[in-house]
PDB file of C-alpha atoms in Angstrom:
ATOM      1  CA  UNK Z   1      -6.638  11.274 -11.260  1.00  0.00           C
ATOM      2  CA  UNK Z   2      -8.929   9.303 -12.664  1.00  0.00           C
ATOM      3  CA  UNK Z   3      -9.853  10.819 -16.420  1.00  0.00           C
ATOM      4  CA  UNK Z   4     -12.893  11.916 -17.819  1.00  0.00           C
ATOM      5  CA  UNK Z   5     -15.258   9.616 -20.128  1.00  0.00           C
ATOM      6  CA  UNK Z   6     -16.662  12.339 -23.060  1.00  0.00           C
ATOM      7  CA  UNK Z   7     -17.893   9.343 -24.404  1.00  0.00           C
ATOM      8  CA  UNK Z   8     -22.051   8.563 -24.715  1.00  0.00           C
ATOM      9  CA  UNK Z   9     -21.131   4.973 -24.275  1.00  0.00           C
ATOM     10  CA  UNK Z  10     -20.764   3.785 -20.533  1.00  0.00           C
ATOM     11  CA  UNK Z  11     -18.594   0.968 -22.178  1.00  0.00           C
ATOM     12  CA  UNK Z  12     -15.795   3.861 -22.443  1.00  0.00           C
ATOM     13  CA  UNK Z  13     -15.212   4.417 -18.514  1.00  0.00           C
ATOM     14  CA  UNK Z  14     -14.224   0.821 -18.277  1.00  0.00           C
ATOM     15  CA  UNK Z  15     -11.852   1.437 -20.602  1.00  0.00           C
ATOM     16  CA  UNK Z  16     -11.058   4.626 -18.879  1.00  0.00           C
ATOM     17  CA  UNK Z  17     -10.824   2.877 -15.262  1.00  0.00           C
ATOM     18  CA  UNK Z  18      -8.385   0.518 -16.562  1.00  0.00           C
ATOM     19  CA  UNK Z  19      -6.462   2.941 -18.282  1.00  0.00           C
ATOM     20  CA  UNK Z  20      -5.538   4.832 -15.058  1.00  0.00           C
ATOM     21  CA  UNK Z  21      -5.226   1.274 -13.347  1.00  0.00           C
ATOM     22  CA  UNK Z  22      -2.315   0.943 -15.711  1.00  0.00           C
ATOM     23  CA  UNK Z  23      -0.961   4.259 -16.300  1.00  0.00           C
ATOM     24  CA  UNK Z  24      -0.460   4.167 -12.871  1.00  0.00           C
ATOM     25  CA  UNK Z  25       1.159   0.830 -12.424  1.00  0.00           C
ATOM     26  CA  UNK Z  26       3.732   1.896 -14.947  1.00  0.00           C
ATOM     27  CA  UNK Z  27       4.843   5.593 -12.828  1.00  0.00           C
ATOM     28  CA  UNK Z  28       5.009   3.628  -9.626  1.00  0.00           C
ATOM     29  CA  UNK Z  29       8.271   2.283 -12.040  1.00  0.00           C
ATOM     30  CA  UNK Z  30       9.959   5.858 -11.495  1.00  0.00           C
ATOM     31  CA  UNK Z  31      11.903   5.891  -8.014  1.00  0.00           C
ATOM     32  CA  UNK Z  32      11.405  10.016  -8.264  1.00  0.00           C
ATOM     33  CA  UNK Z  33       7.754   9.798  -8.943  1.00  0.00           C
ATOM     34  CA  UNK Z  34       5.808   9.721  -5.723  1.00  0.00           C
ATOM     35  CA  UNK Z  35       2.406   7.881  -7.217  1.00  0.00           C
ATOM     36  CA  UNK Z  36      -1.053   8.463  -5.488  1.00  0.00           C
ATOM     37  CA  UNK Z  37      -2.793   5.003  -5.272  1.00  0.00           C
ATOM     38  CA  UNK Z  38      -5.593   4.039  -8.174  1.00  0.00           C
ATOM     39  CA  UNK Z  39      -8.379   3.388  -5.493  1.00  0.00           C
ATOM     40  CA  UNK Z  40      -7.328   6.610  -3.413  1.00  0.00           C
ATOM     41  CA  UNK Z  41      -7.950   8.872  -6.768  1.00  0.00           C
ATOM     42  CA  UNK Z  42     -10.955   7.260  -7.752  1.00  0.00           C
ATOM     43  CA  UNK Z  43     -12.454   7.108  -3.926  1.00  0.00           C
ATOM     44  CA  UNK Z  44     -11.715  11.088  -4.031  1.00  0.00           C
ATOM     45  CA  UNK Z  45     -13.383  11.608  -7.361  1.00  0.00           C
ATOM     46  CA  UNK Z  46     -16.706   9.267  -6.282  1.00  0.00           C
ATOM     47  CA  UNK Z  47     -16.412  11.873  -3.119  1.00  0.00           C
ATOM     48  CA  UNK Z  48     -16.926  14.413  -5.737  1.00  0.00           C
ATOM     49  CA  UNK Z  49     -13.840  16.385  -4.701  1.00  0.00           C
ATOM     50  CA  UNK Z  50     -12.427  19.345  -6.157  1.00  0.00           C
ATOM     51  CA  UNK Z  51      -9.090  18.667  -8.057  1.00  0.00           C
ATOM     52  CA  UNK Z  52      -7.589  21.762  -5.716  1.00  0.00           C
ATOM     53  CA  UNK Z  53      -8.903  20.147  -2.467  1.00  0.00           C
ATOM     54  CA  UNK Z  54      -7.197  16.516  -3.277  1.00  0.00           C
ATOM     55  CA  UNK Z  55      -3.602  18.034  -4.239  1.00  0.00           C
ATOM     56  CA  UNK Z  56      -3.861  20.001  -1.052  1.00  0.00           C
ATOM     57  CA  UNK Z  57      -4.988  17.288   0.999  1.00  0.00           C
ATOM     58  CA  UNK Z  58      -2.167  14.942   0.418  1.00  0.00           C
ATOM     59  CA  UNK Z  59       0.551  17.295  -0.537  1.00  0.00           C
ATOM     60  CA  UNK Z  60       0.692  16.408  -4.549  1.00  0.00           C
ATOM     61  CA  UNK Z  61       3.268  18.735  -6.456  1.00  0.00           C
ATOM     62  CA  UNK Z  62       1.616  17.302  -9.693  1.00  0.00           C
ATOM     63  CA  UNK Z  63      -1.751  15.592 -11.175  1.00  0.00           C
ATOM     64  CA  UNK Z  64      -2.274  14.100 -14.065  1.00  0.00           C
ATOM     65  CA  UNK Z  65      -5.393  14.534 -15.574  1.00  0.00           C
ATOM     66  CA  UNK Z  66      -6.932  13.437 -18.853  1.00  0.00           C
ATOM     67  CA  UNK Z  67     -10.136  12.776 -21.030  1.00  0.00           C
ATOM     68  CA  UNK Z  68     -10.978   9.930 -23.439  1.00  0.00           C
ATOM     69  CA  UNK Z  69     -13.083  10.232 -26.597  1.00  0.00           C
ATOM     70  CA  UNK Z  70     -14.984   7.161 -28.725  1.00  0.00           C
ATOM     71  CA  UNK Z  71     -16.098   7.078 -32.016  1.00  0.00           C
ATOM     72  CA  UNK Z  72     -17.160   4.545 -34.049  1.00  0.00           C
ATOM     73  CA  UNK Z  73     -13.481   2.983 -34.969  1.00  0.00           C
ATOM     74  CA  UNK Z  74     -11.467   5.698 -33.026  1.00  0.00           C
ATOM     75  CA  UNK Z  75     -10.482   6.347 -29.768  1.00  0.00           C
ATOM     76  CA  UNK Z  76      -8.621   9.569 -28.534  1.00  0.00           C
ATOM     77  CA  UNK Z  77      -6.833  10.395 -25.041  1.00  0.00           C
ATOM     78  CA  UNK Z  78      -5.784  13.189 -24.149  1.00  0.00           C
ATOM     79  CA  UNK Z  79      -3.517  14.048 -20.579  1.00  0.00           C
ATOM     80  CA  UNK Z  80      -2.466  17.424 -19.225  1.00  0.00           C
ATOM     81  CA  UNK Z  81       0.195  17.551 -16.459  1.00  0.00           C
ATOM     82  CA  UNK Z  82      -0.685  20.205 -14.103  1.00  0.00           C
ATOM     83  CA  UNK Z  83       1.938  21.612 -11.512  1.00  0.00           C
ATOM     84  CA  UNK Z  84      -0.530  22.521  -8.559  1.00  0.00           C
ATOM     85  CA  UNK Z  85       1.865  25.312  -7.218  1.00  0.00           C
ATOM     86  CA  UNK Z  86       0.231  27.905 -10.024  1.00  0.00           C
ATOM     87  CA  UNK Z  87      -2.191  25.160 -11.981  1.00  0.00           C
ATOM     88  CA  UNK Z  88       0.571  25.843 -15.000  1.00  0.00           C
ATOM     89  CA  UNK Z  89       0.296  23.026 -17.566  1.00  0.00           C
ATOM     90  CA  UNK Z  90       3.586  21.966 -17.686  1.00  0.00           C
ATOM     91  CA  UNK Z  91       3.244  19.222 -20.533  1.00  0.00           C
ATOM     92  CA  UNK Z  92      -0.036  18.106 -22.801  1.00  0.00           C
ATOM     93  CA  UNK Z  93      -0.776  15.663 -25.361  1.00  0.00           C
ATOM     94  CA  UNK Z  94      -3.127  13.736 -27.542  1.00  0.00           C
ATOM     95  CA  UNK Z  95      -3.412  10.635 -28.939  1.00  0.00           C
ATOM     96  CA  UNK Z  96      -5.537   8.852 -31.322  1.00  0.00           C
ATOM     97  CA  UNK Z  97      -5.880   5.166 -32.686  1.00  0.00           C
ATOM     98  CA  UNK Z  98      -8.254   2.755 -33.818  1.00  0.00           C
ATOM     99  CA  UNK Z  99     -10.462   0.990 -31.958  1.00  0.00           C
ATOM    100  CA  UNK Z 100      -9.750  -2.781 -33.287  1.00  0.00           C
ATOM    101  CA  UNK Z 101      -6.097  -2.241 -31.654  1.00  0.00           C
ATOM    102  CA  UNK Z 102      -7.135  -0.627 -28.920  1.00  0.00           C
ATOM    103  CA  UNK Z 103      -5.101  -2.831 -25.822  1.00  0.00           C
ATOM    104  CA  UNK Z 104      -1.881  -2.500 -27.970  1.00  0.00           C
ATOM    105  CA  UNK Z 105      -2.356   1.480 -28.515  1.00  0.00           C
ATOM    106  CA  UNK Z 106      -3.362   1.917 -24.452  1.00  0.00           C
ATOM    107  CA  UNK Z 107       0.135  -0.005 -23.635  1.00  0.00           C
ATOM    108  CA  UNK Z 108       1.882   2.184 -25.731  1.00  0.00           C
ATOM    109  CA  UNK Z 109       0.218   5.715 -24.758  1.00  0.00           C
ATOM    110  CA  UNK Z 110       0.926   4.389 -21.312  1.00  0.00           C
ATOM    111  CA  UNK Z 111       4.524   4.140 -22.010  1.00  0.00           C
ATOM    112  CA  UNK Z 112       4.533   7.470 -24.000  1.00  0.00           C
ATOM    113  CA  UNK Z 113       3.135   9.112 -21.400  1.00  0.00           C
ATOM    114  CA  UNK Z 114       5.135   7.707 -18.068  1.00  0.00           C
ATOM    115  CA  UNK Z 115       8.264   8.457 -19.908  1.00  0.00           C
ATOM    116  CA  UNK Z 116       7.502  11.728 -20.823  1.00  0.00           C
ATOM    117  CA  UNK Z 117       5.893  12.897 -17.233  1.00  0.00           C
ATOM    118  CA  UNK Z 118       8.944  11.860 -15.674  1.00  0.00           C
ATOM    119  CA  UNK Z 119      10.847  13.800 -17.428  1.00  0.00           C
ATOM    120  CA  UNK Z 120       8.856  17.056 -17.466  1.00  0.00           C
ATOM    121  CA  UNK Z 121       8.268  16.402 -13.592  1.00  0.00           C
ATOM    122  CA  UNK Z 122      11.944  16.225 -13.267  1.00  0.00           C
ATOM    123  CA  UNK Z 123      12.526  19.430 -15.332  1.00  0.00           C
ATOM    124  CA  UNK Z 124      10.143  21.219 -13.379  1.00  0.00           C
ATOM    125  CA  UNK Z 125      12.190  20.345 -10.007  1.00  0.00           C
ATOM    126  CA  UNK Z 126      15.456  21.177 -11.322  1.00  0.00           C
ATOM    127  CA  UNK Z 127      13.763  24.815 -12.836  1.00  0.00           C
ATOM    128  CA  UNK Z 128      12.233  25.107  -8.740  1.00  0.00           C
ATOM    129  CA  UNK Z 129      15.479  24.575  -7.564  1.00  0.00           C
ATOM    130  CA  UNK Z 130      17.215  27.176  -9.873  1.00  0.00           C
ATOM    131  CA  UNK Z 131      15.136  29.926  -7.666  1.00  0.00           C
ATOM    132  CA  UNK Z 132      15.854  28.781  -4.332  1.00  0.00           C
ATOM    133  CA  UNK Z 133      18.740  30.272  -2.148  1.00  0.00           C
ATOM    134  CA  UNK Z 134      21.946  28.347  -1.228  1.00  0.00           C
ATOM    135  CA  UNK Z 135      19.865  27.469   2.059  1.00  0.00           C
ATOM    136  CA  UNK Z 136      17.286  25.658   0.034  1.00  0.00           C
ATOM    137  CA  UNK Z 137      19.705  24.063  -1.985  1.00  0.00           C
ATOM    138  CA  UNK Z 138      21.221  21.900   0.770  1.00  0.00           C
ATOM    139  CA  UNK Z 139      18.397  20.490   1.428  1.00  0.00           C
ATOM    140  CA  UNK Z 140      17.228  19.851  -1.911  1.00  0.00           C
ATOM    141  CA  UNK Z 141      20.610  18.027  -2.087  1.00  0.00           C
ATOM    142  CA  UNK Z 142      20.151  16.051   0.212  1.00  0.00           C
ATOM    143  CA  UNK Z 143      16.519  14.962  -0.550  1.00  0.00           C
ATOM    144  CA  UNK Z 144      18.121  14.060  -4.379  1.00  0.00           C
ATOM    145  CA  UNK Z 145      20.602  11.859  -2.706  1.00  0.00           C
ATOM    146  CA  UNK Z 146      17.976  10.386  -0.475  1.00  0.00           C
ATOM    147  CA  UNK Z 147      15.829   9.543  -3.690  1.00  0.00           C
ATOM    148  CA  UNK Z 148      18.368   7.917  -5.300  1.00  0.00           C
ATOM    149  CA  UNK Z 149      18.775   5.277  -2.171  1.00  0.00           C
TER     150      UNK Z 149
END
């Protein structure tokens, strides 16, 4: 989703814009990771939709959300991945850097965090799929060995 700007300076929610733009971009590299388009998410958010109404409405298991911060020379993002089963926070983090390297510091907090989401968001499905009975199981077996097509 697209993140919050808790910035006074409208300069910051370019940044911000083109922070999801990327963040994004990099997800749609993990086959498991179903990836809800840039323009969808911010289309939603100009709609002023509730975070709730948007997983419902297309069926997300997960949203990423986060906020970005700007000082004077610093710059700090934080995410939160939210399962929207029970609106746990399954994984959170911040990250701060300087401004004068800020490009090189978004590419890396982009990497940080795709890597690490796809690994929580897998460790959430395999903790689901601990709970479900042998029925459930078959199928989830199958949908794993469709995924990996």
């Amino acid at each position: 989703m697209p993140f919050r700007n808790l910035s006074s300076e409208p300069d910051t929610e370019y940044f911000s814009n083109g922070f999801v733009e990327d963040l994004t971009a990099e997800l749609t590299r993990f086959s498991s990771l179903r990836v809800l388009a840039t323009q969808s998410a911010f289309s939603l958010a100009r709609l002023g939709q509730t975070a709730d109404h948007r997983t419902e409405q297309w069926g997300l298991d997960f949203v990423l959300q986060g906020s970005i911060r700007r000082g004077d020379d610093q710059i700090r993002v934080g995410v939160q991945l939210i399962r929207t089963k029970d609106r746990e926070t399954v994984w959170a983090d911040r990250f701060d850097a300087p401004l004068s390297q800020v490009f090189a510091i978004q590419d890396q907090i982009t990497a940080t965090v795709a890597g690490r989401m796809a690994v929580k968001v897998d460790e959430a499905r395999l903790q689901d799929a601990c709970g479900r009975s042998a029925d459930d199981l078959v199928a989830y077996e199958c949908w794993l060995k469709g995924m990996a097509v």
